[in-house]
CSV table of C-alpha atoms in Angstrom, one decimal:
chain,number,residue,atom,x,y,z
A,1,MET,CA,94.8,122.5,112.0
A,2,ASP,CA,91.3,120.8,111.1
A,3,GLU,CA,92.7,118.5,108.2
A,4,HIS,CA,92.7,115.0,108.7
A,5,PRO,CA,96.5,113.0,109.4
A,6,SER,CA,97.6,110.9,105.9
A,7,LEU,CA,96.8,107.9,105.9
A,8,ALA,CA,99.3,105.0,105.0
A,9,VAL,CA,99.7,101.3,104.7
A,10,SER,CA,102.9,99.9,105.4
A,11,THR,CA,103.9,95.2,105.2
A,12,VAL,CA,107.4,93.5,107.0
A,13,ILE,CA,107.6,90.5,105.0
A,14,PHE,CA,110.1,87.8,106.8
A,15,ALA,CA,110.8,84.5,105.1
A,16,LEU,CA,114.3,81.7,105.8
A,17,ARG,CA,116.9,81.4,104.0
A,18,ASP,CA,120.2,79.8,104.9
A,19,SER,CA,118.4,79.8,108.1
A,20,GLU,CA,118.0,83.4,109.1
A,21,LEU,CA,115.2,85.5,108.9
A,22,TRP,CA,114.5,88.5,105.8
A,23,THR,CA,113.2,91.0,104.7
A,24,PRO,CA,112.7,92.2,101.4
A,25,LEU,CA,112.8,96.6,101.3
A,26,VAL,CA,112.4,99.3,99.1
A,27,ARG,CA,114.5,102.1,97.5
A,28,ARG,CA,112.1,105.4,98.5
A,29,ILE,CA,113.3,107.8,94.5
A,30,ARG,CA,110.7,110.9,97.1
A,31,GLN,CA,111.8,112.6,100.1
A,32,PRO,CA,111.8,112.8,102.3
A,33,TYR,CA,114.1,109.9,103.1
A,34,GLN,CA,115.0,109.7,99.2
A,35,ASP,CA,117.5,106.5,98.3
A,36,ARG,CA,116.7,105.1,101.9
A,37,TRP,CA,115.3,101.7,102.6
A,38,ALA,CA,111.5,101.1,103.6
A,39,LEU,CA,109.1,98.7,104.0
A,40,PRO,CA,106.7,98.1,100.9
A,41,GLY,CA,103.9,100.4,101.3
A,42,GLY,CA,101.7,103.8,100.2
A,43,TRP,CA,98.7,105.5,100.4
A,44,VAL,CA,95.7,104.1,101.2
A,45,ALA,CA,93.4,104.3,98.5
A,46,PRO,CA,89.1,105.7,99.3
A,47,GLN,CA,87.9,102.5,97.1
A,48,GLU,CA,90.2,99.9,98.7
A,49,GLY,CA,90.5,97.7,101.7
A,50,LEU,CA,93.7,98.9,103.5
A,51,GLU,CA,94.9,94.9,103.8
A,52,THR,CA,93.6,95.0,100.3
A,53,THR,CA,95.7,98.7,99.4
A,54,ALA,CA,98.7,96.4,101.3
A,55,ALA,CA,98.8,93.3,99.4
A,56,ARG,CA,98.6,95.8,96.2
A,57,LYS,CA,101.4,97.8,97.0
A,58,LEU,CA,103.5,94.9,97.7
A,59,LEU,CA,103.1,93.1,94.5
A,60,GLU,CA,103.7,96.2,92.7
A,61,THR,CA,107.0,96.3,94.1
A,62,THR,CA,109.0,93.3,95.2
A,63,GLN,CA,106.6,90.9,93.0
A,64,LEU,CA,105.9,89.0,97.2
A,65,ASP,CA,101.6,87.8,97.2
A,66,PRO,CA,101.2,86.4,100.0
A,67,THR,CA,98.0,84.1,101.4
A,68,TYR,CA,97.7,85.6,104.3
A,69,LEU,CA,98.2,89.1,106.0
A,70,GLU,CA,97.9,89.7,109.2
A,71,GLN,CA,97.6,93.4,110.5
A,72,LEU,CA,100.7,94.2,113.0
A,73,TYR,CA,100.2,97.2,114.5
A,74,CYS,CA,98.5,101.3,113.6
A,75,PHE,CA,101.9,103.4,114.3
A,76,GLY,CA,100.6,107.5,114.7
A,77,ASP,CA,103.8,108.8,116.0
A,78,ILE,CA,102.7,112.7,115.9
A,79,GLY,CA,106.9,113.1,114.0
A,80,ARG,CA,107.3,110.0,112.3
A,81,SER,CA,107.3,112.1,109.1
A,82,PRO,CA,109.0,115.5,108.6
A,83,SER,CA,106.1,116.0,106.4
A,84,GLY,CA,103.0,115.8,108.1
A,85,ARG,CA,101.5,114.0,110.3
A,86,VAL,CA,101.4,110.0,108.6
A,87,VAL,CA,99.6,107.4,110.8
A,88,SER,CA,100.4,103.8,109.4
A,89,VAL,CA,98.5,100.8,109.5
A,90,VAL,CA,101.1,98.1,108.9
A,91,TYR,CA,100.6,94.1,108.0
A,92,TRP,CA,103.3,91.8,108.3
A,93,ALA,CA,103.5,87.9,106.8
A,94,LEU,CA,105.7,85.3,106.3
A,95,VAL,CA,106.7,83.1,103.1
A,96,ARG,CA,107.9,80.2,102.1
A,97,PRO,CA,111.3,80.0,100.1
A,98,ASP,CA,109.2,78.9,96.7
A,99,GLN,CA,107.2,82.6,97.6
A,100,ALA,CA,110.1,84.5,98.5
A,101,GLU,CA,112.6,84.0,95.2
A,102,ARG,CA,109.7,85.5,93.2
A,103,SER,CA,111.1,88.6,94.3
A,104,SER,CA,114.6,88.8,93.5
A,105,ASP,CA,117.3,92.3,94.2
A,106,ASP,CA,117.5,94.9,91.8
A,107,ASP,CA,118.4,98.6,92.2
A,108,ASN,CA,115.2,99.8,94.3
A,109,VAL,CA,114.4,95.9,96.4
A,110,ARG,CA,116.7,94.7,98.0
A,111,TRP,CA,116.7,92.2,101.2
A,112,PHE,CA,118.4,92.6,104.4
A,113,ARG,CA,119.0,90.1,107.2
A,114,ALA,CA,116.3,91.1,109.6
A,115,ASP,CA,118.5,91.5,112.5
A,116,ALA,CA,121.3,93.7,110.9
A,117,LEU,CA,119.4,96.0,108.8
A,118,PRO,CA,120.4,99.6,107.5
A,119,GLY,CA,119.0,103.2,109.1
A,120,LEU,CA,115.9,102.9,107.5
A,121,ALA,CA,113.3,106.5,106.6
A,122,PHE,CA,110.6,107.5,108.9
A,123,ASP,CA,111.4,104.2,112.1
A,124,HIS,CA,110.4,101.3,109.8
A,125,ASN,CA,113.7,100.3,112.4
A,126,ARG,CA,111.5,100.5,114.3
A,127,ILE,CA,108.6,98.7,113.5
A,128,VAL,CA,110.2,96.1,111.6
A,129,GLU,CA,111.9,94.8,115.2
A,130,TYR,CA,108.5,94.7,116.5
A,131,ALA,CA,107.1,93.0,114.1
A,132,LEU,CA,110.0,90.5,115.2
A,133,TRP,CA,109.1,91.0,118.3
A,134,ARG,CA,105.7,89.5,118.2
A,135,LEU,CA,107.3,86.4,115.4
A,136,ARG,CA,109.3,85.3,118.8
A,137,ASN,CA,106.3,85.6,120.8
A,138,LYS,CA,103.9,83.8,118.6
A,139,MET,CA,106.3,81.2,118.1
A,140,ALA,CA,106.3,80.3,121.6
A,141,HIS,CA,102.2,79.2,121.7
A,142,SER,CA,101.1,78.9,118.5
A,143,SER,CA,101.4,77.1,114.3
A,144,ILE,CA,103.2,80.6,113.2
A,145,ALA,CA,106.9,78.3,111.8
A,146,HIS,CA,104.1,76.9,109.3
A,147,GLY,CA,104.4,80.2,107.5
A,148,PHE,CA,107.6,79.7,106.5
A,149,LEU,CA,107.5,75.5,105.8
A,150,GLY,CA,105.9,74.1,102.9
A,151,GLU,CA,102.3,71.5,104.1
A,152,THR,CA,104.8,68.8,105.3
A,153,PHE,CA,108.8,69.0,106.6
A,154,THR,CA,111.7,67.6,108.5
A,155,LEU,CA,111.8,67.9,112.3
A,156,ALA,CA,115.6,69.5,111.7
A,157,GLU,CA,113.7,72.0,109.2
A,158,LEU,CA,111.2,72.6,112.3
A,159,ARG,CA,114.2,73.4,114.1
A,160,GLY,CA,115.5,75.6,112.0
A,161,VAL,CA,112.8,78.0,111.9
A,162,HIS,CA,112.7,77.8,115.5
A,163,GLU,CA,116.4,78.7,116.0
A,164,ALA,CA,116.6,81.9,113.3
A,165,VAL,CA,113.8,83.5,114.5
A,166,ARG,CA,114.9,83.2,118.4
A,167,GLY,CA,118.5,83.1,117.0
A,168,ALA,CA,119.7,80.4,119.0
A,169,THR,CA,121.0,76.9,118.8
A,170,LEU,CA,118.5,74.3,119.6
A,171,ASP,CA,119.6,70.7,120.4
A,172,PRO,CA,117.8,68.2,118.3
A,173,ALA,CA,117.3,66.1,120.9
A,174,ASN,CA,115.6,67.8,122.8
A,175,PHE,CA,113.8,69.9,121.0
A,176,ARG,CA,112.4,66.7,119.3
A,177,ARG,CA,111.2,65.8,122.8
A,178,GLN,CA,109.5,69.2,123.2
A,179,VAL,CA,108.1,69.4,120.0
A,180,LEU,CA,106.0,66.0,120.2
A,181,ALA,CA,104.9,66.2,123.4
A,182,GLY,CA,103.5,69.6,122.6
A,183,GLY,CA,101.2,67.4,120.0
A,184,SER,CA,100.5,70.3,117.4
A,185,ILE,CA,102.7,68.0,114.7
A,186,VAL,CA,102.2,64.5,113.8
A,187,PRO,CA,104.1,62.3,111.3
A,188,THR,CA,102.2,61.4,108.1
A,189,GLY,CA,104.1,58.4,107.1
A,190,GLU,CA,105.9,59.6,104.6
A,191,HIS,CA,109.5,60.3,103.8
A,192,VAL,CA,112.0,62.8,102.3
A,193,VAL,CA,112.5,61.3,98.7
A,194,GLY,CA,116.0,61.1,97.9
A,195,ALA,CA,119.0,59.7,97.6
A,196,SER,CA,119.9,59.4,101.6
A,197,HIS,CA,120.0,55.8,103.4
A,198,ARG,CA,117.8,57.0,105.6
A,199,PRO,CA,114.8,59.6,104.3
A,200,PRO,CA,114.0,61.9,107.3
A,201,ALA,CA,110.1,61.3,108.6
A,202,LEU,CA,108.1,63.8,107.1
A,203,TYR,CA,105.5,65.9,109.5
A,204,ARG,CA,102.4,68.6,109.2
A,205,TYR,CA,100.3,70.4,111.9
A,206,THR,CA,97.4,68.9,113.0
A,207,ASP,CA,94.2,70.4,111.7
A,208,ALA,CA,93.5,71.5,115.4
A,209,THR,CA,96.4,73.6,115.0
A,210,LEU,CA,95.9,75.7,112.5
A,211,VAL,CA,92.3,76.1,113.2
A,212,ASP,CA,93.0,77.8,116.5
A,213,GLN,CA,96.3,79.5,115.9
A,214,GLY,CA,98.6,81.3,113.5
A,215,PRO,CA,98.9,84.6,111.9
A,216,LEU,CA,98.5,83.1,108.6
A,217,LEU,CA,95.3,81.8,108.9
A,218,ALA,CA,91.9,84.0,109.0
A,219,SER,CA,90.2,85.2,111.2
A,220,ALA,CA,86.9,86.6,112.0
A,221,LEU,CA,89.0,90.2,112.0
A,222,THR,CA,90.7,90.3,108.7
A,223,ASP,CA,88.9,92.9,106.3
A,224,ARG,CA,89.1,91.9,103.5
A,225,GLU,CA,87.0,93.7,100.5
A,226,ASP,CA,87.3,92.3,97.2
B,1,MET,CA,89.7,109.9,94.9
B,2,ASP,CA,92.1,111.4,96.1
B,3,GLU,CA,91.2,112.5,99.5
B,4,HIS,CA,92.7,110.2,102.3
B,5,PRO,CA,90.3,108.8,104.7
B,6,SER,CA,88.9,110.4,107.9
B,7,LEU,CA,90.7,108.8,110.9
B,8,ALA,CA,89.3,108.0,114.4
B,9,VAL,CA,90.4,107.0,116.9
B,10,SER,CA,87.3,104.8,119.2
B,11,THR,CA,88.1,103.0,122.7
B,12,VAL,CA,86.5,99.8,124.2
B,13,ILE,CA,86.4,99.7,128.2
B,14,PHE,CA,84.8,96.2,130.3
B,15,ALA,CA,84.7,96.7,133.9
B,16,LEU,CA,83.3,94.1,135.7
B,17,ARG,CA,80.1,94.5,137.6
B,18,ASP,CA,77.9,92.2,139.5
B,19,SER,CA,80.0,89.4,138.6
B,20,GLU,CA,79.1,90.3,134.8
B,21,LEU,CA,81.2,92.8,131.9
B,22,TRP,CA,79.8,95.7,131.6
B,23,THR,CA,80.9,98.4,128.7
B,24,PRO,CA,80.0,102.4,128.7
B,25,LEU,CA,78.5,103.7,125.5
B,26,VAL,CA,77.8,107.2,124.1
B,27,ARG,CA,74.3,108.4,122.8
B,28,ARG,CA,75.3,110.1,119.1
B,29,ILE,CA,73.9,113.6,118.7
B,30,ARG,CA,74.3,113.9,115.1
B,31,GLN,CA,73.8,112.1,111.7
B,32,PRO,CA,75.0,109.2,110.9
B,33,TYR,CA,73.3,106.7,113.4
B,34,GLN,CA,72.3,110.4,115.2
B,35,ASP,CA,70.8,108.3,118.6
B,36,ARG,CA,72.3,105.4,118.5
B,37,TRP,CA,75.2,104.4,121.0
B,38,ALA,CA,78.6,104.1,119.9
B,39,LEU,CA,81.7,104.1,121.0
B,40,PRO,CA,83.2,107.2,123.1
B,41,GLY,CA,85.7,108.5,120.7
B,42,GLY,CA,86.6,111.6,118.4
B,43,TRP,CA,88.3,112.5,115.4
B,44,VAL,CA,93.0,112.2,115.5
B,45,ALA,CA,94.2,115.6,116.6
B,46,PRO,CA,96.7,116.7,114.2
B,47,GLN,CA,99.4,117.5,116.7
B,48,GLU,CA,97.8,114.4,118.7
B,49,GLY,CA,99.0,110.8,119.3
B,50,LEU,CA,96.9,107.8,118.9
B,51,GLU,CA,96.2,107.0,122.1
B,52,THR,CA,96.3,110.4,123.5
B,53,THR,CA,93.1,111.6,121.6
B,54,ALA,CA,91.9,108.6,122.3
B,55,ALA,CA,92.3,109.0,126.5
B,56,ARG,CA,90.8,112.3,125.9
B,57,LYS,CA,88.1,111.4,124.5
B,58,LEU,CA,87.2,108.6,126.7
B,59,LEU,CA,87.1,111.2,129.6
B,60,GLU,CA,85.8,114.0,127.7
B,61,THR,CA,82.6,111.5,127.2
B,62,THR,CA,82.6,109.3,130.4
B,63,GLN,CA,85.4,110.9,132.9
B,64,LEU,CA,87.3,107.5,132.9
B,65,ASP,CA,90.5,107.8,133.3
B,66,PRO,CA,92.2,104.3,132.4
B,67,THR,CA,96.1,104.6,133.5
B,68,TYR,CA,96.5,102.5,130.3
B,69,LEU,CA,95.3,101.9,127.6
B,70,GLU,CA,95.8,98.8,124.7
B,71,GLN,CA,95.8,99.1,120.9
B,72,LEU,CA,93.0,96.9,119.7
B,73,TYR,CA,93.3,96.4,115.9
B,74,CYS,CA,92.4,99.8,113.4
B,75,PHE,CA,89.5,99.0,111.3
B,76,GLY,CA,89.3,100.3,107.5
B,77,ASP,CA,86.6,98.2,105.8
B,78,ILE,CA,85.6,100.9,102.9
B,79,GLY,CA,81.3,100.6,104.1
B,80,ARG,CA,81.8,101.0,107.7
B,81,SER,CA,80.7,104.8,107.2
B,82,PRO,CA,77.8,106.3,105.3
B,83,SER,CA,79.2,109.4,105.5
B,84,GLY,CA,82.5,108.6,103.7
B,85,ARG,CA,85.4,106.3,104.7
B,86,VAL,CA,86.6,107.0,108.2
B,87,VAL,CA,89.0,104.5,109.4
B,88,SER,CA,88.8,103.7,113.0
B,89,VAL,CA,91.8,103.0,115.5
B,90,VAL,CA,90.2,101.3,118.5
B,91,TYR,CA,91.6,101.1,121.8
B,92,TRP,CA,90.5,98.9,124.5
B,93,ALA,CA,91.3,99.4,128.5
B,94,LEU,CA,90.0,97.3,132.1
B,95,VAL,CA,89.1,99.4,134.3
B,96,ARG,CA,88.2,98.2,138.4
B,97,PRO,CA,85.0,98.9,139.8
B,98,ASP,CA,86.1,102.0,141.5
B,99,GLN,CA,87.2,103.9,138.0
B,100,ALA,CA,84.1,102.9,136.7
B,101,GLU,CA,82.0,104.4,139.0
B,102,ARG,CA,83.6,107.9,138.3
B,103,SER,CA,81.3,106.9,135.1
B,104,SER,CA,77.8,107.2,136.3
B,105,ASP,CA,75.0,106.7,133.1
B,106,ASP,CA,72.8,110.0,132.5
B,107,ASP,CA,71.2,110.7,129.4
B,108,ASN,CA,74.2,110.7,126.6
B,109,VAL,CA,76.5,107.7,128.9
B,110,ARG,CA,74.8,104.7,129.8
B,111,TRP,CA,76.7,101.3,130.8
B,112,PHE,CA,75.1,97.8,128.7
B,113,ARG,CA,75.9,94.4,129.6
B,114,ALA,CA,78.8,93.8,127.4
B,115,ASP,CA,77.0,91.0,126.0
B,116,ALA,CA,73.5,92.4,125.2
B,117,LEU,CA,74.4,95.5,123.4
B,118,PRO,CA,71.8,97.2,121.4
B,119,GLY,CA,72.2,97.7,117.9
B,120,LEU,CA,75.2,100.1,118.3
B,121,ALA,CA,76.6,103.0,115.6
B,122,PHE,CA,78.8,101.9,112.4
B,123,ASP,CA,80.3,98.2,113.1
B,124,HIS,CA,80.9,99.1,116.8
B,125,ASN,CA,78.6,96.0,117.6
B,126,ARG,CA,80.9,93.8,115.7
B,127,ILE,CA,84.6,95.9,117.8
B,128,VAL,CA,83.4,95.0,121.1
B,129,GLU,CA,82.6,91.1,120.3
B,130,TYR,CA,86.4,91.2,118.4
B,131,ALA,CA,87.1,92.6,122.1
B,132,LEU,CA,85.6,90.1,123.9
B,133,TRP,CA,86.8,87.9,122.3
B,134,ARG,CA,90.7,89.2,122.6
B,135,LEU,CA,89.5,89.4,126.0
B,136,ARG,CA,88.9,86.0,126.3
B,137,ASN,CA,92.1,84.3,124.1
B,138,LYS,CA,94.3,87.2,127.0
B,139,MET,CA,92.5,84.9,129.8
B,140,ALA,CA,93.9,81.9,129.1
B,141,HIS,CA,97.7,82.7,128.8
B,142,SER,CA,98.2,86.0,131.1
B,143,SER,CA,97.6,88.3,134.3
B,144,ILE,CA,95.5,90.6,132.1
B,145,ALA,CA,92.5,89.9,135.2
B,146,HIS,CA,94.5,91.4,137.4
B,147,GLY,CA,93.6,95.0,135.6
B,148,PHE,CA,89.9,93.9,136.9
B,149,LEU,CA,90.8,94.3,141.0
B,150,GLY,CA,93.4,95.3,143.3
B,151,GLU,CA,96.9,95.1,144.1
B,152,THR,CA,95.8,92.6,145.9
B,153,PHE,CA,92.1,89.9,145.7
B,154,THR,CA,90.7,86.8,147.1
B,155,LEU,CA,90.9,83.4,145.2
B,156,ALA,CA,87.7,84.3,144.9
B,157,GLU,CA,87.4,87.4,143.7
B,158,LEU,CA,90.0,86.3,140.9
B,159,ARG,CA,87.3,83.1,140.3
B,160,GLY,CA,84.5,85.7,139.5
B,161,VAL,CA,87.0,87.4,136.8
B,162,HIS,CA,87.9,84.5,135.4
B,163,GLU,CA,83.9,83.1,135.7
B,164,ALA,CA,82.4,86.9,134.3
B,165,VAL,CA,85.5,87.0,131.1
B,166,ARG,CA,84.1,83.1,130.1
B,167,GLY,CA,80.8,83.1,130.4
B,168,ALA,CA,81.2,80.1,132.5
B,169,THR,CA,80.7,78.5,136.3
B,170,LEU,CA,83.6,77.4,137.7
B,171,ASP,CA,84.4,74.6,140.5
B,172,PRO,CA,86.1,76.4,143.2
B,173,ALA,CA,88.3,74.3,144.3
B,174,ASN,CA,90.1,73.4,140.5
B,175,PHE,CA,90.2,76.6,140.0
B,176,ARG,CA,92.0,77.1,143.2
B,177,ARG,CA,94.5,73.8,142.1
B,178,GLN,CA,94.8,75.5,138.5
B,179,VAL,CA,95.7,78.8,139.7
B,180,LEU,CA,97.9,77.9,142.1
B,181,ALA,CA,99.9,75.7,140.1
B,182,GLY,CA,100.1,78.3,137.4
B,183,GLY,CA,102.6,80.1,139.2
B,184,SER,CA,101.3,83.5,138.6
B,185,ILE,CA,100.2,84.9,141.3
B,186,VAL,CA,101.2,84.6,145.6
B,187,PRO,CA,99.7,85.2,149.2
B,188,THR,CA,100.8,88.4,150.7
B,189,GLY,CA,99.9,86.6,154.5
B,190,GLU,CA,96.5,89.1,154.4
B,191,HIS,CA,93.7,88.4,155.3
B,192,VAL,CA,90.5,90.3,154.4
B,193,VAL,CA,90.1,93.0,157.2
B,194,GLY,CA,86.5,92.4,158.4
B,195,ALA,CA,84.1,91.0,160.8
B,196,SER,CA,84.2,87.3,159.4
B,197,HIS,CA,85.2,84.0,161.5
B,198,ARG,CA,87.6,83.1,158.7
B,199,PRO,CA,88.6,86.4,157.3
B,200,PRO,CA,89.4,84.7,152.8
B,201,ALA,CA,93.7,84.9,152.4
B,202,LEU,CA,94.8,88.1,150.0
B,203,TYR,CA,96.6,87.4,146.8
B,204,ARG,CA,99.5,89.2,144.4
B,205,TYR,CA,100.2,88.6,141.2
B,206,THR,CA,104.2,87.7,141.3
B,207,ASP,CA,106.4,90.2,139.6
B,208,ALA,CA,107.6,87.9,136.8
B,209,THR,CA,104.3,87.7,135.9
B,210,LEU,CA,103.1,91.7,135.8
B,211,VAL,CA,106.7,92.2,133.5
B,212,ASP,CA,105.7,90.0,130.8
B,213,GLN,CA,102.0,90.2,130.3
B,214,GLY,CA,99.1,92.1,129.8
B,215,PRO,CA,97.3,94.7,128.1
B,216,LEU,CA,97.8,96.8,131.0
B,217,LEU,CA,101.6,97.2,131.4
B,218,ALA,CA,103.2,99.5,128.9
B,219,SER,CA,104.9,97.9,126.5
B,220,ALA,CA,107.7,99.3,124.2
B,221,LEU,CA,104.7,100.0,121.4
B,222,THR,CA,102.8,102.8,123.4
B,223,ASP,CA,102.3,106.0,121.4
B,224,ARG,CA,102.4,108.2,124.2
B,225,GLU,CA,103.2,111.8,123.5
B,226,ASP,CA,102.5,113.6,125.8
């Protein structure tokens, strides 16, 4: 009765594909929930920081290596694992399409649409739902959309991120007006290079936005020990 | 090497006293850090949810019983305890003055000004600093100030909360204009009962504000198992 609970870490990764949010899952190769899909993760290593363990497990299982993981929540319900008390510290990150390409589907890793998941192991459906809720909340008042984009982007690309996360179609003219009025992005003066007759303008987030907000930027709270 | 880290919970409590933020600390009665002040907390019980353990430990040590605890962060640096790897899930809550009165100073419990703490055990100074940072951030865009106030309050009382948290004096007329324009509070039609010639008006937060935001309200994420 006085044993400590087991401590695990897991990570929710979101990426944008074809204007929809996708997340990679890993097939469980042992009980409990053998063969079910689950979030990438594993046990906390004794001599490793939580975030470091999360990043290592993520890289080992999915080949994904996000530059920043943000802690999402610590899940500790007593009934969440049938094999004993397990407390899971969950991290999350966004990856750009070029980063996501490092992780392709195979027998044990598969990308799913974040809003159309199968029944996952443990309480992982609930965890992904919470991560989606947090993502949508953050979109409203931070530069988090940047995590899906490169350094520069078109207004159509930025609108695509908002449409994918919010699950809604946005009017291009209204979106343009609102986002430019917000002052968080500025034109770079460059345009998309290509064959188009009228190449779209490229924008970037202002430095102030990047410093203040967004889960992809290190805060005073990251616990990287490596 | 394959042992699990020990898992603890701790709680940061903030209350307003004389227009300043105060927090209760508990004297450690054993090593490590014997006799140092520390956040109220203890080991996670095997058959108890994290938040339930946090609330129980808080009640046992300080007699405080906040109606809602919000998870702040999970701290897991490898070097944070000299006696082995300890991962701490930290909760926080605000309590009103009448609730805070249940916890009076004695040999083993003492209230400190949150911005003038002594050197605490473990990384608890850093944890309180982070809780303060989170509180200040939340004040800017939620009804969190409500946690320090009763159901109804005067504009002067609300301004006092903002001044205490932000550590700044605010112009009464500007504050009044801004907070009323924000639409999150409305007059109740009542006034403070007393001997004053012109008793100040009472306000309350709108229902929409309470439903949407603030750490004192249960979200889908609370892990109460009791």
